[in-house]
Short mmCIF file of C-alpha atoms in Angstrom, two decimals:
data_model
loop_
_atom_site.label_atom_id
_atom_site.label_comp_id
_atom_site.label_asym_id
_atom_site.label_seq_id
_atom_site.Cartn_x
_atom_site.Cartn_y
_atom_site.Cartn_z
CA UNK A 96 -62.05 -12.38 -39.13
CA UNK A 97 -59.60 -14.58 -39.58
CA UNK A 98 -57.07 -11.72 -40.54
CA UNK A 99 -58.02 -9.69 -37.63
CA UNK A 100 -57.38 -13.24 -35.34
CA UNK A 101 -54.20 -13.22 -37.27
CA UNK A 102 -53.42 -10.01 -36.61
CA UNK A 103 -53.89 -9.68 -33.20
CA UNK A 104 -51.26 -12.81 -32.40
CA UNK A 105 -48.99 -11.06 -33.93
CA UNK A 106 -49.62 -7.74 -31.88
CA UNK A 107 -49.91 -10.16 -28.68
CA UNK A 108 -46.34 -11.94 -29.55
CA UNK A 109 -44.74 -8.44 -29.99
CA UNK A 110 -46.19 -7.27 -26.52
CA UNK A 111 -44.35 -10.67 -25.52
CA UNK A 112 -40.79 -9.70 -27.26
CA UNK A 113 -41.30 -6.28 -25.72
CA UNK A 114 -41.74 -7.37 -22.14
CA UNK A 115 -39.38 -9.75 -22.31
CA UNK A 116 -37.04 -7.57 -23.44
CA UNK A 117 -38.14 -4.82 -21.16
CA UNK A 118 -37.77 -7.82 -18.00
CA UNK A 119 -33.86 -8.64 -19.88
CA UNK A 120 -33.15 -4.69 -19.27
CA UNK A 121 -34.85 -4.15 -15.84
CA UNK A 122 -33.30 -7.57 -14.56
CA UNK A 123 -30.04 -8.43 -16.12
CA UNK A 124 -28.37 -5.99 -17.67
CA UNK A 125 -27.62 -3.97 -13.98
CA UNK A 126 -26.42 -7.60 -13.09
CA UNK A 127 -24.14 -7.45 -15.97
CA UNK A 128 -23.24 -3.67 -15.51
CA UNK A 129 -22.24 -4.50 -11.72
CA UNK A 130 -20.01 -7.61 -12.94
CA UNK A 131 -17.86 -5.73 -14.75
CA UNK A 132 -17.76 -2.38 -13.84
CA UNK A 133 -16.05 -3.86 -10.90
CA UNK A 134 -13.26 -4.44 -13.96
CA UNK A 135 -13.41 -0.81 -14.87
CA UNK A 136 -10.56 1.85 -14.43
CA UNK A 137 -12.34 4.99 -12.27
CA UNK A 138 -11.72 6.43 -15.60
CA UNK A 139 -13.60 3.81 -17.04
CA UNK A 140 -16.61 4.02 -15.08
CA UNK A 141 -17.17 7.36 -15.27
CA UNK A 142 -17.19 7.41 -18.73
CA UNK A 143 -20.10 4.03 -18.38
CA UNK A 144 -21.91 6.88 -16.68
CA UNK A 145 -22.45 8.73 -19.96
CA UNK A 146 -23.86 5.83 -21.98
CA UNK A 147 -27.52 6.19 -21.63
CA UNK A 148 -29.65 7.69 -18.55
CA UNK A 149 -30.34 3.85 -17.46
CA UNK A 150 -27.36 3.24 -17.05
CA UNK A 151 -26.15 5.58 -15.09
CA UNK A 152 -28.84 5.19 -12.87
CA UNK A 153 -27.69 1.34 -12.68
CA UNK A 154 -24.83 2.25 -11.97
CA UNK A 155 -25.49 5.19 -8.91
CA UNK A 156 -27.47 2.49 -7.40
CA UNK A 157 -24.42 0.24 -6.79
CA UNK A 158 -22.57 2.37 -3.51
CA UNK A 159 -19.77 -0.12 -3.65
CA UNK A 160 -18.31 1.39 -6.84
CA UNK A 161 -17.81 4.54 -5.90
CA UNK A 162 -15.59 3.85 -2.70
CA UNK A 163 -12.55 5.03 -4.58
CA UNK A 164 -11.34 8.33 -5.85
CA UNK A 165 -7.84 7.41 -7.31
CA UNK A 166 -6.21 11.12 -9.18
CA UNK A 167 -2.79 9.60 -9.17
CA UNK A 168 -0.15 11.47 -11.64
CA UNK A 169 -3.28 14.01 -12.88
CA UNK A 170 -3.81 17.22 -13.76
CA UNK A 171 -5.14 19.50 -11.45
CA UNK A 172 -5.62 16.48 -8.86
CA UNK A 173 -7.15 19.60 -6.56
CA UNK A 174 -9.47 21.14 -7.86
CA UNK A 175 -10.94 17.11 -9.09
CA UNK A 176 -11.20 16.10 -5.68
CA UNK A 177 -12.75 19.52 -4.94
CA UNK A 178 -15.23 18.40 -7.56
CA UNK A 179 -16.03 14.64 -7.31
CA UNK A 180 -16.69 15.02 -2.96
CA UNK A 181 -19.65 17.49 -3.77
CA UNK A 182 -21.74 14.59 -5.93
CA UNK A 183 -23.73 12.06 -3.24
CA UNK A 184 -21.93 8.85 -5.33
CA UNK A 185 -19.43 9.40 -2.93
CA UNK A 186 -20.64 10.51 0.51
CA UNK A 187 -19.37 6.75 1.83
CA UNK A 188 -15.59 7.13 0.60
CA UNK A 189 -12.82 4.84 1.54
CA UNK A 190 -9.83 5.33 -0.32
CA UNK A 191 -8.25 8.80 -1.73
CA UNK A 192 -5.59 8.74 -4.31
CA UNK A 193 -3.08 11.51 -4.94
CA UNK A 194 0.12 10.09 -5.48
CA UNK A 195 2.14 12.43 -7.39
CA UNK A 196 -1.10 14.11 -8.94
CA UNK A 197 -0.65 17.73 -9.69
CA UNK A 198 -1.13 21.20 -8.36
CA UNK A 199 -2.09 20.23 -4.47
CA UNK A 200 -2.38 22.08 -2.45
CA UNK A 201 -2.86 23.15 1.48
CA UNK A 202 -5.93 24.96 0.13
CA UNK A 203 -7.39 21.78 -1.13
CA UNK A 204 -7.39 20.06 2.04
CA UNK A 205 -9.42 22.79 4.28
CA UNK A 206 -11.58 22.77 1.76
CA UNK A 207 -12.56 18.95 2.61
CA UNK A 208 -12.38 19.61 5.31
CA UNK A 209 -14.97 23.02 5.66
CA UNK A 210 -17.02 21.87 3.25
CA UNK A 211 -17.95 17.82 2.63
CA UNK A 212 -16.47 15.90 6.55
CA UNK A 213 -20.04 14.86 6.87
CA UNK A 214 -18.22 12.37 3.03
CA UNK A 215 -14.93 11.97 4.77
CA UNK A 216 -16.62 9.58 7.83
CA UNK A 217 -15.97 6.48 6.54
CA UNK A 218 -12.70 7.35 4.65
CA UNK A 219 -10.06 4.60 5.69
CA UNK A 220 -7.28 5.72 3.49
CA UNK A 221 -5.69 8.40 2.06
CA UNK A 222 -2.50 8.83 0.27
CA UNK A 223 -0.61 12.02 -0.80
CA UNK A 224 3.12 10.86 -1.94
CA UNK A 225 4.30 12.62 -3.49
CA UNK A 226 2.02 16.19 -2.41
CA UNK A 227 5.17 18.70 -2.28
CA UNK A 228 3.33 21.55 -1.79
CA UNK A 229 0.87 19.56 1.07
CA UNK A 230 2.19 21.38 4.74
CA UNK A 231 1.59 20.17 8.43
CA UNK A 232 -1.48 23.15 8.33
CA UNK A 233 -3.06 20.57 5.15
CA UNK A 234 -2.47 17.53 7.55
CA UNK A 235 -4.13 18.98 10.09
CA UNK A 236 -6.77 19.46 7.96
CA UNK A 237 -7.24 16.55 6.67
CA UNK A 238 -6.92 14.69 9.51
CA UNK A 239 -9.50 16.84 11.22
CA UNK A 240 -11.84 15.65 8.91
CA UNK A 241 -11.19 12.23 8.76
CA UNK A 242 -10.78 11.02 11.98
CA UNK A 243 -11.17 6.97 11.04
CA UNK A 244 -8.29 6.83 8.50
CA UNK A 245 -6.46 3.58 8.90
CA UNK A 246 -3.76 3.63 6.34
CA UNK A 247 -1.51 7.25 5.74
CA UNK A 248 1.07 7.45 3.19
CA UNK A 249 3.05 10.70 2.78
CA UNK A 250 5.67 9.55 0.57
CA UNK A 251 8.65 12.25 -0.40
CA UNK A 252 7.84 15.80 1.62
CA UNK A 253 9.84 17.96 2.56
CA UNK A 254 7.23 20.72 4.51
CA UNK A 255 6.14 17.93 7.52
CA UNK A 256 7.53 18.37 10.50
CA UNK A 257 7.48 16.46 14.08
CA UNK A 258 3.69 18.93 14.35
CA UNK A 259 1.72 16.56 10.98
CA UNK A 260 2.28 13.27 12.81
CA UNK A 261 1.07 14.74 16.62
CA UNK A 262 -2.11 16.32 14.62
CA UNK A 263 -2.90 12.52 13.20
CA UNK A 264 -2.81 11.27 16.67
CA UNK A 265 -4.77 13.83 18.11
CA UNK A 266 -7.09 13.38 15.47
CA UNK A 267 -6.79 9.64 13.95
CA UNK A 268 -7.43 6.98 16.64
CA UNK A 269 -7.40 4.35 14.44
CA UNK A 270 -4.13 4.52 11.94
CA UNK A 271 -2.44 0.92 11.13
CA UNK A 272 -0.71 1.32 8.29
CA UNK A 273 1.73 4.39 8.22
CA UNK A 274 4.25 6.09 5.12
CA UNK A 275 6.04 8.13 6.39
CA UNK A 276 8.84 7.96 3.29
CA UNK A 277 11.08 10.17 2.34
CA UNK A 278 9.89 13.19 4.72
CA UNK A 279 13.34 14.29 5.83
CA UNK A 280 12.21 16.49 8.70
CA UNK A 281 11.09 13.56 10.55
CA UNK A 282 13.16 13.41 14.28
CA UNK A 283 13.00 10.61 16.94
CA UNK A 284 10.55 13.36 18.20
CA UNK A 285 7.40 12.04 16.28
CA UNK A 286 8.56 8.38 16.79
CA UNK A 287 8.18 8.87 20.50
CA UNK A 288 4.45 10.20 19.43
CA UNK A 289 4.09 7.39 17.60
CA UNK A 290 4.73 4.61 19.81
CA UNK A 291 2.88 6.45 22.95
CA UNK A 292 0.27 5.78 20.44
CA UNK A 293 -0.19 3.48 17.44
CA UNK A 294 0.49 0.59 19.94
CA UNK A 295 -1.18 -1.72 17.30
CA UNK A 296 0.67 -0.05 13.77
CA UNK A 297 1.36 -3.16 11.58
CA UNK A 298 3.75 -1.19 9.22
CA UNK A 299 5.91 1.49 9.35
CA UNK A 300 8.05 2.29 5.71
CA UNK A 301 10.92 5.37 7.69
CA UNK A 302 12.82 4.69 4.62
CA UNK A 303 15.21 7.98 4.13
CA UNK A 304 14.09 9.80 7.25
CA UNK A 305 17.51 11.11 7.87
CA UNK A 306 16.95 12.54 11.35
CA UNK A 307 15.85 9.11 13.03
CA UNK A 308 18.87 8.12 15.27
CA UNK A 309 18.68 5.06 17.32
CA UNK A 310 16.34 6.95 20.37
CA UNK A 311 13.59 7.19 17.62
CA UNK A 312 13.75 3.81 16.19
CA UNK A 313 13.85 2.23 19.24
CA UNK A 314 11.33 3.95 20.69
CA UNK A 315 8.92 2.53 17.38
CA UNK A 316 10.19 -1.62 18.85
CA UNK A 317 9.96 -1.46 22.48
CA UNK A 318 6.32 -0.27 22.03
CA UNK A 319 4.53 -1.43 18.75
CA UNK A 320 4.88 -5.05 19.31
CA UNK A 321 2.67 -5.55 15.94
CA UNK A 322 4.58 -4.36 13.56
CA UNK A 323 4.33 -7.22 10.23
CA UNK A 324 6.81 -4.69 8.55
CA UNK A 325 9.19 -2.16 8.51
CA UNK A 326 10.54 -0.72 5.93
CA UNK A 327 14.51 0.99 7.73
CA UNK A 328 15.57 1.25 3.75
CA UNK A 329 18.36 3.80 3.07
CA UNK A 330 19.16 4.23 6.66
CA UNK A 331 22.97 3.95 7.97
CA UNK A 332 22.78 5.88 10.77
CA UNK A 333 21.09 2.92 13.72
CA UNK A 334 23.12 0.30 15.34
CA UNK A 335 23.51 -2.75 16.40
CA UNK A 336 21.43 -1.33 19.76
CA UNK A 337 18.48 -0.54 17.95
CA UNK A 338 18.28 -4.16 15.33
CA UNK A 339 18.39 -5.85 18.62
CA UNK A 340 15.33 -5.15 19.84
CA UNK A 341 14.44 -5.99 16.97
CA UNK A 342 13.49 -9.79 18.23
CA UNK A 343 10.79 -8.88 20.16
CA UNK A 344 8.43 -8.25 17.00
CA UNK A 345 7.22 -11.49 16.37
CA UNK A 346 4.44 -10.98 13.58
CA UNK A 347 7.30 -9.25 11.18
CA UNK A 348 7.19 -10.73 7.85
CA UNK A 349 8.70 -8.06 6.04
CA UNK A 350 12.48 -6.07 6.82
CA UNK A 351 13.55 -3.91 4.87
CA UNK A 352 17.62 -2.51 5.94
CA UNK A 353 19.26 -2.00 2.78
CA UNK A 354 22.57 0.01 3.03
CA UNK A 355 22.06 -0.43 6.72
CA UNK A 356 25.88 0.16 7.08
CA UNK A 357 26.36 -0.59 10.84
CA UNK A 358 24.55 -4.11 10.95
CA UNK A 359 26.67 -6.90 12.05
CA UNK A 360 26.32 -10.69 12.43
CA UNK A 361 25.63 -9.46 16.11
CA UNK A 362 22.10 -8.18 15.56
CA UNK A 363 21.56 -9.92 12.87
CA UNK A 364 21.73 -12.52 15.07
CA UNK A 365 18.95 -11.16 17.19
CA UNK A 366 17.01 -10.32 13.91
CA UNK A 367 17.25 -14.38 13.37
CA UNK A 368 14.43 -14.42 16.08
CA UNK A 369 11.46 -13.20 13.95
CA UNK A 370 10.32 -16.73 12.81
CA UNK A 371 8.10 -15.42 10.52
CA UNK A 372 10.52 -13.40 8.11
CA UNK A 373 9.41 -13.76 5.10
CA UNK A 374 11.12 -11.32 3.04
CA UNK A 375 14.43 -10.07 3.91
CA UNK A 376 17.34 -7.27 2.67
CA UNK A 377 20.33 -7.13 3.57
CA UNK A 378 21.65 -5.04 0.56
CA UNK A 379 24.42 -2.90 0.94
CA UNK A 380 24.54 -4.51 4.42
CA UNK A 381 28.53 -4.46 3.95
CA UNK A 382 29.39 -5.81 7.88
CA UNK A 383 27.61 -8.83 7.92
CA UNK A 384 29.31 -12.55 7.35
CA UNK A 385 28.83 -16.09 6.65
CA UNK A 386 27.60 -16.35 10.46
CA UNK A 387 24.91 -13.85 10.74
CA UNK A 388 22.85 -15.63 7.22
CA UNK A 389 23.42 -18.89 8.54
CA UNK A 390 21.29 -17.94 11.59
CA UNK A 391 19.16 -16.38 9.35
CA UNK A 392 18.30 -19.32 7.80
CA UNK A 393 17.92 -21.21 10.80
CA UNK A 394 15.69 -19.22 12.65
CA UNK A 395 13.48 -17.52 10.08
CA UNK A 396 11.69 -21.10 8.41
CA UNK A 397 9.61 -19.05 5.94
CA UNK A 398 11.72 -17.17 4.23
CA UNK A 399 10.99 -16.16 1.00
CA UNK A 400 12.54 -13.71 -0.07
CA UNK A 401 16.72 -12.83 0.63
CA UNK A 402 19.07 -9.94 -1.10
CA UNK A 403 22.50 -10.42 -0.59
CA UNK A 404 23.46 -8.29 -3.04
CA UNK A 405 27.13 -6.33 -2.82
CA UNK A 406 27.81 -8.06 0.60
CA UNK A 407 31.26 -9.34 0.33
CA UNK A 408 32.11 -11.07 3.58
CA UNK A 409 30.03 -13.90 3.08
CA UNK A 410 31.39 -16.96 0.90
CA UNK A 411 29.68 -20.24 -0.24
CA UNK A 412 29.83 -21.02 3.24
CA UNK A 413 26.68 -19.21 3.81
CA UNK A 414 24.84 -20.73 0.61
CA UNK A 415 24.85 -23.96 1.40
CA UNK A 416 23.78 -23.91 4.76
CA UNK A 417 20.56 -21.81 3.45
CA UNK A 418 20.05 -24.40 0.74
CA UNK A 419 19.92 -27.04 3.29
CA UNK A 420 17.98 -24.47 6.05
CA UNK A 421 15.45 -22.81 3.56
CA UNK A 422 15.23 -24.69 -0.25
CA UNK A 423 12.13 -25.43 -0.16
CA UNK A 424 10.48 -21.57 0.79
CA UNK A 425 13.05 -19.42 -1.20
CA UNK A 426 11.52 -17.84 -4.34
CA UNK A 427 13.83 -14.92 -4.31
CA UNK A 428 17.33 -14.70 -3.78
CA UNK A 429 20.19 -11.75 -4.83
CA UNK A 430 23.60 -13.03 -4.40
CA UNK A 431 25.18 -10.90 -7.20
CA UNK A 432 28.12 -8.54 -6.02
CA UNK A 433 28.81 -10.78 -3.47
CA UNK A 434 32.31 -11.45 -4.37
CA UNK A 435 33.02 -14.59 -1.99
CA UNK A 436 30.37 -16.69 -2.73
CA UNK A 437 31.25 -18.78 -6.17
CA UNK A 438 29.39 -17.25 -9.40
CA UNK A 439 26.34 -20.38 -9.97
CA UNK A 440 24.51 -20.69 -13.68
CA UNK A 441 20.19 -20.19 -12.84
CA UNK A 442 20.73 -24.40 -13.35
CA UNK A 443 23.37 -24.71 -10.66
CA UNK A 444 21.87 -22.30 -7.57
CA UNK A 445 18.35 -24.29 -9.04
CA UNK A 446 20.38 -27.28 -7.84
CA UNK A 447 20.50 -25.63 -4.57
CA UNK A 448 16.87 -24.14 -4.55
CA UNK A 449 14.39 -25.66 -6.43
CA UNK A 450 12.00 -22.89 -5.80
CA UNK A 451 14.32 -19.92 -6.84
CA UNK A 452 12.06 -17.93 -10.01
CA UNK A 453 14.22 -15.07 -9.61
CA UNK A 454 17.50 -14.43 -9.41
CA UNK A 455 18.44 -10.91 -9.34
CA UNK A 456 16.50 -7.94 -7.17
CA UNK A 457 18.93 -4.67 -8.34
CA UNK A 458 20.66 -3.96 -11.37
#
């Protein structure tokens, strides 16, 4: 009897341990997986699905893990996207990133519209940067399928035209972030459409949109008063007629005017009224002098980033003035190539601007 009793006790103890292990697997493993999975790349997360059926079920149950489809720089990105959207777990996807993905064509976006529009109703961001095979036809398809887009980015596309802008505003009423950098066939007509439809626009990138004129830019600046970020990099045709209107953008924090060859101190004096500017790129703004830079220092008390790279018309006078007004905020200051400013060591610059951590923006 004693031996039988001992066997029963041992079996009971074993059962208790198995029950504990089961409870741990059922309760703790899912919580651990949820924490770990949020720190994994999409590729690693998908690989984790293959470990076991239980892990697969656990991960699939967390819809928050499947809100992003990222195929940037991947081959066959278009086919991968179509295949992924056929899976139930992506029914609430919020972001699709195809940046520099290969083999993405209008036909892929048309398939998304015809087969998976129900899955794209929650989509807020689509990144088509570098997808140079996409044309106005593809834009028509994807915008029609994604009415709740907030961010639309199509950097470096030579096929899209103002027609794409027209299609975008027709279907997507909530855009607040728009990147048209390098879209060289967008004109002032497109700018007017944007200005008339997106008064709440917060971020706009028009880098190298070479067909734009002062008229197009003024449309934007006069109607899109909520802009927080404006990138006008490598646009040399604009004049002070446009830059003066920037003074009305009271929420502007980021402004890139690199290469603004027609910007003068007069225009910069108006920009200095944007008191919330934190980052200002004036690289190669060759007509600027101390007067304009001093006005920026006095008018923008929160300035953290300033590049004066290559401006020969500024001198030590503006540097000293900046040290009096912005020494507590500036963390990045590039005065390389400013031949009128005495060459200083990092230690010397830190005497003027003790919070500097970056001394050279351009190589």
